PDB file of C-alpha atoms in Angstrom:
ATOM      1  CA  MET F  15       0.000   0.000   0.000  1.00  0.00           C
ATOM      2  CA  ARG F  16       1.505   3.281  -1.102  1.00  0.00           C
ATOM      3  CA  CYS F  17       1.288   6.415   1.120  1.00  0.00           C
ATOM      4  CA  LYS F  18      -0.206   9.306  -0.769  1.00  0.00           C
ATOM      5  CA  ASN F  19       1.675  11.804   1.376  1.00  0.00           C
ATOM      6  CA  CYS F  20       5.303  10.585   1.105  1.00  0.00           C
ATOM      7  CA  GLY F  21       5.059   7.765  -1.468  1.00  0.00           C
ATOM      8  CA  THR F  22       6.499   5.026   0.816  1.00  0.00           C
ATOM      9  CA  GLU F  23       5.352   1.468   0.137  1.00  0.00           C
ATOM     10  CA  ASN F  24       3.763   0.016   3.257  1.00  0.00           C
ATOM     11  CA  PRO F  25       2.639  -3.581   3.926  1.00  0.00           C
ATOM     12  CA  ASP F  26      -1.014  -4.371   2.997  1.00  0.00           C
ATOM     13  CA  GLY F  27      -3.455  -3.840   5.865  1.00  0.00           C
ATOM     14  CA  SER F  28      -1.401  -1.038   7.488  1.00  0.00           C
ATOM     15  CA  ARG F  29      -3.447   1.807   8.774  1.00  0.00           C
ATOM     16  CA  PHE F  30      -0.625   4.345   9.116  1.00  0.00           C
ATOM     17  CA  CYS F  31       2.511   5.131   7.024  1.00  0.00           C
ATOM     18  CA  ALA F  32       5.699   3.740   8.550  1.00  0.00           C
ATOM     19  CA  THR F  33       7.681   6.798   7.355  1.00  0.00           C
ATOM     20  CA  CYS F  34       5.474   9.867   7.870  1.00  0.00           C
ATOM     21  CA  GLY F  35       2.781   8.454  10.190  1.00  0.00           C
ATOM     22  CA  LYS F  36      -0.141   9.736   8.143  1.00  0.00           C
ATOM     23  CA  PRO F  37      -3.274   7.562   7.938  1.00  0.00           C
ATOM     24  CA  LEU F  38      -3.383   5.368   4.882  1.00  0.00           C
ATOM     25  CA  GLU F  39      -6.481   5.175   2.726  1.00  0.00           C
ATOM     26  CA  GLN F  40      -7.762   1.664   2.440  1.00  0.00           C
ATOM     27  CA  GLU F  41      -8.455   0.631  -1.099  1.00  0.00           C
ATOM     28  CA  GLU F  42     -11.516  -1.411  -1.653  1.00  0.00           C
ATOM     29  CA  PRO F  43     -11.285  -4.187  -4.085  1.00  0.00           C
ATOM     30  CA  ALA F  44     -12.838  -3.265  -7.388  1.00  0.00           C
ATOM     31  CA  LYS F  45     -16.329  -4.590  -7.875  1.00  0.00           C
ATOM     32  CA  ASN F  46     -17.484  -5.748 -11.181  1.00  0.00           C
ATOM     33  CA  VAL F  47     -20.072  -3.750 -13.130  1.00  0.00           C
ATOM     34  CA  ALA F  48     -22.829  -6.330 -12.650  1.00  0.00           C
ATOM     35  CA  GLU F  49     -22.474  -6.197  -8.865  1.00  0.00           C
ATOM     36  CA  GLN F  50     -22.519  -2.403  -8.934  1.00  0.00           C
ATOM     37  CA  LYS F  51     -25.700  -2.372 -11.043  1.00  0.00           C
ATOM     38  CA  GLU F  52     -27.375  -4.898  -8.772  1.00  0.00           C
ATOM     39  CA  GLU F  53     -26.419  -2.892  -5.692  1.00  0.00           C
ATOM     40  CA  ALA F  54     -27.727   0.321  -7.296  1.00  0.00           C
ATOM     41  CA  VAL F  55     -31.037  -1.374  -8.148  1.00  0.00           C
ATOM     42  CA  GLN F  56     -31.386  -2.681  -4.575  1.00  0.00           C
ATOM     43  CA  ASN F  57     -30.605   0.783  -3.170  1.00  0.00           C
ATOM     44  CA  ALA F  58     -33.157   2.334  -5.534  1.00  0.00           C
ATOM     45  CA  GLU F  59     -35.822  -0.207  -4.511  1.00  0.00           C
ATOM     46  CA  GLU F  60     -35.091   0.368  -0.834  1.00  0.00           C
ATOM     47  CA  GLN F  61     -35.329   4.130  -1.337  1.00  0.00           C
ATOM     48  CA  LYS F  62     -38.561   3.676  -3.304  1.00  0.00           C
ATOM     49  CA  GLU F  63     -40.072   1.559  -0.502  1.00  0.00           C
ATOM     50  CA  GLU F  64     -38.909   4.082   2.098  1.00  0.00           C
ATOM     51  CA  VAL F  65     -40.454   6.971   0.115  1.00  0.00           C
ATOM     52  CA  ALA F  66     -43.703   5.009  -0.290  1.00  0.00           C
ATOM     53  CA  GLN F  67     -43.793   4.251   3.432  1.00  0.00           C
ATOM     54  CA  ASN F  68     -43.062   7.888   4.343  1.00  0.00           C
ATOM     55  CA  THR F  69     -45.726   9.065   1.880  1.00  0.00           C
ATOM     56  CA  GLU F  70     -48.273   6.662   3.384  1.00  0.00           C
ATOM     57  CA  GLU F  71     -47.394   7.810   6.908  1.00  0.00           C
ATOM     58  CA  THR F  72     -47.663  11.440   5.826  1.00  0.00           C
ATOM     59  CA  LEU F  73     -51.043  10.835   4.168  1.00  0.00           C
ATOM     60  CA  THR F  74     -52.320   8.990   7.233  1.00  0.00           C
ATOM     61  CA  SER F  75     -51.044  11.737   9.502  1.00  0.00           C
ATOM     62  CA  THR F  76     -52.571  14.405   7.254  1.00  0.00           C
ATOM     63  CA  ALA F  77     -55.916  12.570   7.184  1.00  0.00           C
ATOM     64  CA  GLU F  78     -55.886  12.245  10.975  1.00  0.00           C
ATOM     65  CA  THR F  79     -54.996  15.929  11.331  1.00  0.00           C
ATOM     66  CA  LYS F  80     -57.780  16.929   8.951  1.00  0.00           C
ATOM     67  CA  SER F  81     -60.229  14.711  10.817  1.00  0.00           C
ATOM     68  CA  LEU F  82     -59.248  16.226  14.175  1.00  0.00           C
ATOM     69  CA  THR F  83     -59.320  19.726  12.740  1.00  0.00           C
ATOM     70  CA  HIS F  84     -62.744  19.071  11.201  1.00  0.00           C
ATOM     71  CA  LYS F  85     -64.037  17.718  14.540  1.00  0.00           C
ATOM     72  CA  LYS F  86     -62.614  20.707  16.390  1.00  0.00           C
ATOM     73  CA  SER F  87     -64.088  23.165  13.887  1.00  0.00           C
ATOM     74  CA  ARG F  88     -67.494  21.427  14.138  1.00  0.00           C
ATOM     75  CA  GLY F  89     -67.307  21.721  17.918  1.00  0.00           C
ATOM     76  CA  LEU F  90     -66.290  25.365  17.641  1.00  0.00           C
ATOM     77  CA  ASN F  91     -69.102  26.034  15.150  1.00  0.00           C
ATOM     78  CA  LYS F  92     -71.638  24.437  17.502  1.00  0.00           C
ATOM     79  CA  PHE F  93     -70.315  26.540  20.371  1.00  0.00           C
ATOM     80  CA  LEU F  94     -70.519  29.750  18.330  1.00  0.00           C
ATOM     81  CA  ILE F  95     -74.042  28.939  17.160  1.00  0.00           C
ATOM     82  CA  GLY F  96     -75.084  28.231  20.750  1.00  0.00           C
ATOM     83  CA  LEU F  97     -73.499  31.456  21.936  1.00  0.00           C
ATOM     84  CA  ALA F  98     -75.235  33.450  19.190  1.00  0.00           C
ATOM     85  CA  CYS F  99     -78.594  31.887  20.126  1.00  0.00           C
ATOM     86  CA  ALA F 100     -78.044  32.720  23.789  1.00  0.00           C
ATOM     87  CA  VAL F 101     -77.231  36.339  22.943  1.00  0.00           C
ATOM     88  CA  ILE F 102     -80.353  36.600  20.773  1.00  0.00           C
ATOM     89  CA  VAL F 103     -82.524  35.184  23.569  1.00  0.00           C
ATOM     90  CA  VAL F 104     -81.076  37.657  26.071  1.00  0.00           C
ATOM     91  CA  VAL F 105     -81.647  40.590  23.698  1.00  0.00           C
ATOM     92  CA  ILE F 106     -85.252  39.531  23.050  1.00  0.00           C
ATOM     93  CA  ALA F 107     -85.920  39.067  26.767  1.00  0.00           C
ATOM     94  CA  ALA F 108     -84.450  42.489  27.541  1.00  0.00           C
ATOM     95  CA  GLY F 109     -86.560  44.036  24.779  1.00  0.00           C
ATOM     96  CA  LEU F 110     -89.709  42.435  26.152  1.00  0.00           C
ATOM     97  CA  LEU F 111     -88.927  43.596  29.671  1.00  0.00           C
ATOM     98  CA  ILE F 112     -88.300  47.135  28.515  1.00  0.00           C
ATOM     99  CA  SER F 113     -91.372  47.242  26.282  1.00  0.00           C
ATOM    100  CA  ARG F 114     -93.589  45.820  28.994  1.00  0.00           C
ATOM    101  CA  ALA F 115     -92.190  48.071  31.685  1.00  0.00           C
ATOM    102  CA  ARG F 116     -94.924  49.722  33.611  1.00  0.00           C
ATOM    103  CA  ARG F 117     -96.183  52.762  31.840  1.00  0.00           C
ATOM    104  CA  THR F 118     -98.645  53.502  34.567  1.00  0.00           C
ATOM    105  CA  ILE F 119     -98.369  54.999  37.996  1.00  0.00           C
ATOM    106  CA  ASP F 120     -99.947  52.962  40.762  1.00  0.00           C
ATOM    107  CA  LEU F 121    -101.793  55.764  42.571  1.00  0.00           C
ATOM    108  CA  ASN F 122    -102.705  53.395  45.416  1.00  0.00           C
ATOM    109  CA  LYS F 123     -99.139  53.838  46.654  1.00  0.00           C
ATOM    110  CA  TYR F 124     -99.599  57.610  46.861  1.00  0.00           C
ATOM    111  CA  VAL F 125    -103.121  57.887  48.306  1.00  0.00           C
ATOM    112  CA  THR F 126    -103.346  58.897  51.948  1.00  0.00           C
ATOM    113  CA  PHE F 127    -106.420  59.172  54.131  1.00  0.00           C
ATOM    114  CA  GLU F 128    -107.049  61.867  56.685  1.00  0.00           C
ATOM    115  CA  THR F 129    -109.630  60.992  59.293  1.00  0.00           C
ATOM    116  CA  THR F 130    -111.570  62.982  61.817  1.00  0.00           C
ATOM    117  CA  GLY F 131    -113.862  61.777  64.544  1.00  0.00           C
ATOM    118  CA  TYR F 132    -113.741  59.837  67.756  1.00  0.00           C
ATOM    119  CA  ASN F 133    -114.890  56.640  69.343  1.00  0.00           C
ATOM    120  CA  GLY F 134    -114.778  54.746  66.025  1.00  0.00           C
ATOM    121  CA  TYR F 135    -117.009  57.178  64.080  1.00  0.00           C
ATOM    122  CA  GLY F 136    -115.958  60.060  61.873  1.00  0.00           C
ATOM    123  CA  ASN F 137    -115.113  61.311  58.392  1.00  0.00           C
ATOM    124  CA  VAL F 138    -112.392  60.288  55.911  1.00  0.00           C
ATOM    125  CA  TYR F 139    -110.656  62.585  53.412  1.00  0.00           C
ATOM    126  CA  PRO F 140    -108.530  60.857  50.739  1.00  0.00           C
ATOM    127  CA  GLN F 141    -105.621  62.731  49.195  1.00  0.00           C
ATOM    128  CA  ILE F 142    -102.944  62.003  46.585  1.00  0.00           C
ATOM    129  CA  ASP F 143     -99.399  62.895  47.583  1.00  0.00           C
ATOM    130  CA  TRP F 144     -98.451  64.766  44.393  1.00  0.00           C
ATOM    131  CA  GLU F 145     -95.079  65.833  45.803  1.00  0.00           C
ATOM    132  CA  LYS F 146     -93.908  62.196  46.033  1.00  0.00           C
ATOM    133  CA  ILE F 147     -95.157  61.509  42.523  1.00  0.00           C
ATOM    134  CA  GLN F 148     -93.355  64.626  41.249  1.00  0.00           C
ATOM    135  CA  LYS F 149     -90.070  63.524  42.872  1.00  0.00           C
ATOM    136  CA  LYS F 150     -90.269  59.984  41.500  1.00  0.00           C
ATOM    137  CA  TYR F 151     -91.816  60.427  38.038  1.00  0.00           C
ATOM    138  CA  ASP F 152     -91.337  64.001  36.816  1.00  0.00           C
ATOM    139  CA  SER F 153     -88.050  63.275  34.995  1.00  0.00           C
ATOM    140  CA  ARG F 154     -89.435  60.049  33.469  1.00  0.00           C
ATOM    141  CA  LEU F 155     -92.778  61.345  32.206  1.00  0.00           C
ATOM    142  CA  LYS F 156     -93.109  62.850  28.745  1.00  0.00           C
ATOM    143  CA  PHE F 157     -95.999  64.098  26.668  1.00  0.00           C
ATOM    144  CA  THR F 158     -97.096  62.042  23.680  1.00  0.00           C
ATOM    145  CA  LYS F 159     -96.985  63.464  20.174  1.00  0.00           C
ATOM    146  CA  GLU F 160    -100.785  63.531  20.118  1.00  0.00           C
ATOM    147  CA  PHE F 161    -100.858  65.648  23.302  1.00  0.00           C
ATOM    148  CA  GLU F 162     -98.302  68.068  21.871  1.00  0.00           C
ATOM    149  CA  GLU F 163    -100.279  68.343  18.623  1.00  0.00           C
ATOM    150  CA  GLN F 164    -103.525  68.981  20.505  1.00  0.00           C
ATOM    151  CA  TYR F 165    -102.172  71.488  23.007  1.00  0.00           C
ATOM    152  CA  GLY F 166     -99.341  72.989  20.967  1.00  0.00           C
ATOM    153  CA  LYS F 167     -95.600  73.039  21.294  1.00  0.00           C
ATOM    154  CA  ASN F 168     -95.775  75.189  24.448  1.00  0.00           C
ATOM    155  CA  THR F 169     -95.914  72.062  26.573  1.00  0.00           C
ATOM    156  CA  ASP F 170     -92.289  72.654  27.583  1.00  0.00           C
ATOM    157  CA  SER F 171     -93.435  75.016  30.308  1.00  0.00           C
ATOM    158  CA  ILE F 172     -95.922  72.510  31.760  1.00  0.00           C
ATOM    159  CA  SER F 173     -94.967  69.551  33.940  1.00  0.00           C
ATOM    160  CA  PRO F 174     -96.585  66.203  33.043  1.00  0.00           C
ATOM    161  CA  VAL F 175     -97.323  65.657  36.743  1.00  0.00           C
ATOM    162  CA  ALA F 176     -99.143  69.012  36.881  1.00  0.00           C
ATOM    163  CA  VAL F 177    -101.322  67.914  33.949  1.00  0.00           C
ATOM    164  CA  LEU F 178    -102.051  64.624  35.736  1.00  0.00           C
ATOM    165  CA  GLN F 179    -102.953  66.532  38.897  1.00  0.00           C
ATOM    166  CA  SER F 180    -105.501  68.619  36.985  1.00  0.00           C
ATOM    167  CA  TYR F 181    -107.180  65.499  35.534  1.00  0.00           C
ATOM    168  CA  VAL F 182    -106.971  62.989  38.414  1.00  0.00           C
ATOM    169  CA  SER F 183    -108.972  63.216  41.618  1.00  0.00           C
ATOM    170  CA  VAL F 184    -109.904  60.835  44.413  1.00  0.00           C
ATOM    171  CA  GLU F 185    -113.385  60.625  45.904  1.00  0.00           C
ATOM    172  CA  MET F 186    -115.114  58.333  48.348  1.00  0.00           C
ATOM    173  CA  LYS F 187    -118.670  57.095  47.956  1.00  0.00           C
ATOM    174  CA  SER F 188    -119.359  57.783  51.562  1.00  0.00           C
ATOM    175  CA  ASP F 189    -117.092  59.926  53.680  1.00  0.00           C
ATOM    176  CA  SER F 190    -119.189  60.511  56.801  1.00  0.00           C
ATOM    177  CA  ASN F 191    -120.720  58.395  59.547  1.00  0.00           C
ATOM    178  CA  LEU F 192    -118.139  55.694  58.938  1.00  0.00           C
ATOM    179  CA  SER F 193    -117.091  53.149  61.511  1.00  0.00           C
ATOM    180  CA  ASN F 194    -114.008  50.991  61.810  1.00  0.00           C
ATOM    181  CA  LYS F 195    -113.499  48.589  58.884  1.00  0.00           C
ATOM    182  CA  ASP F 196    -115.665  50.711  56.491  1.00  0.00           C
TER     183      ASP F 196
END
């Protein structure tokens, strides 16, 4: 075996040059062309099988990923649809509550009775506490368009509670010679 560095002939099988100490390159025995072709074909077939196997694994993995992604997106779509339905229900319920909010004033809460008499007999005088109504409702009451058309645009100077006071009164069928529980 000849050293490529210094040219010294070394015994076959030596790994290092006896003169310069450099590693020797091992020469492989020459293969014939038929063996080389056969080896190349085997390598090509092995590579082909490996590519086919990798492709199959990739396709399987891709199919599984798509399946999981599709399942996740279906679950997400169901969640979003459910959330949208819940929001719609809440909005409708709020609208119904607002539209059905009391547009009346329960005068029974503001009626007081003044009594006179003794020994269980006397007179009763009902009154509406307009000051309490004014405090609670004056800022929330507004005239309708029909009222403004009928009485003119000068309704800005009139309070809705004052208009109510001029139209609403409380009377009793019998206000004298009453006894307890009447």
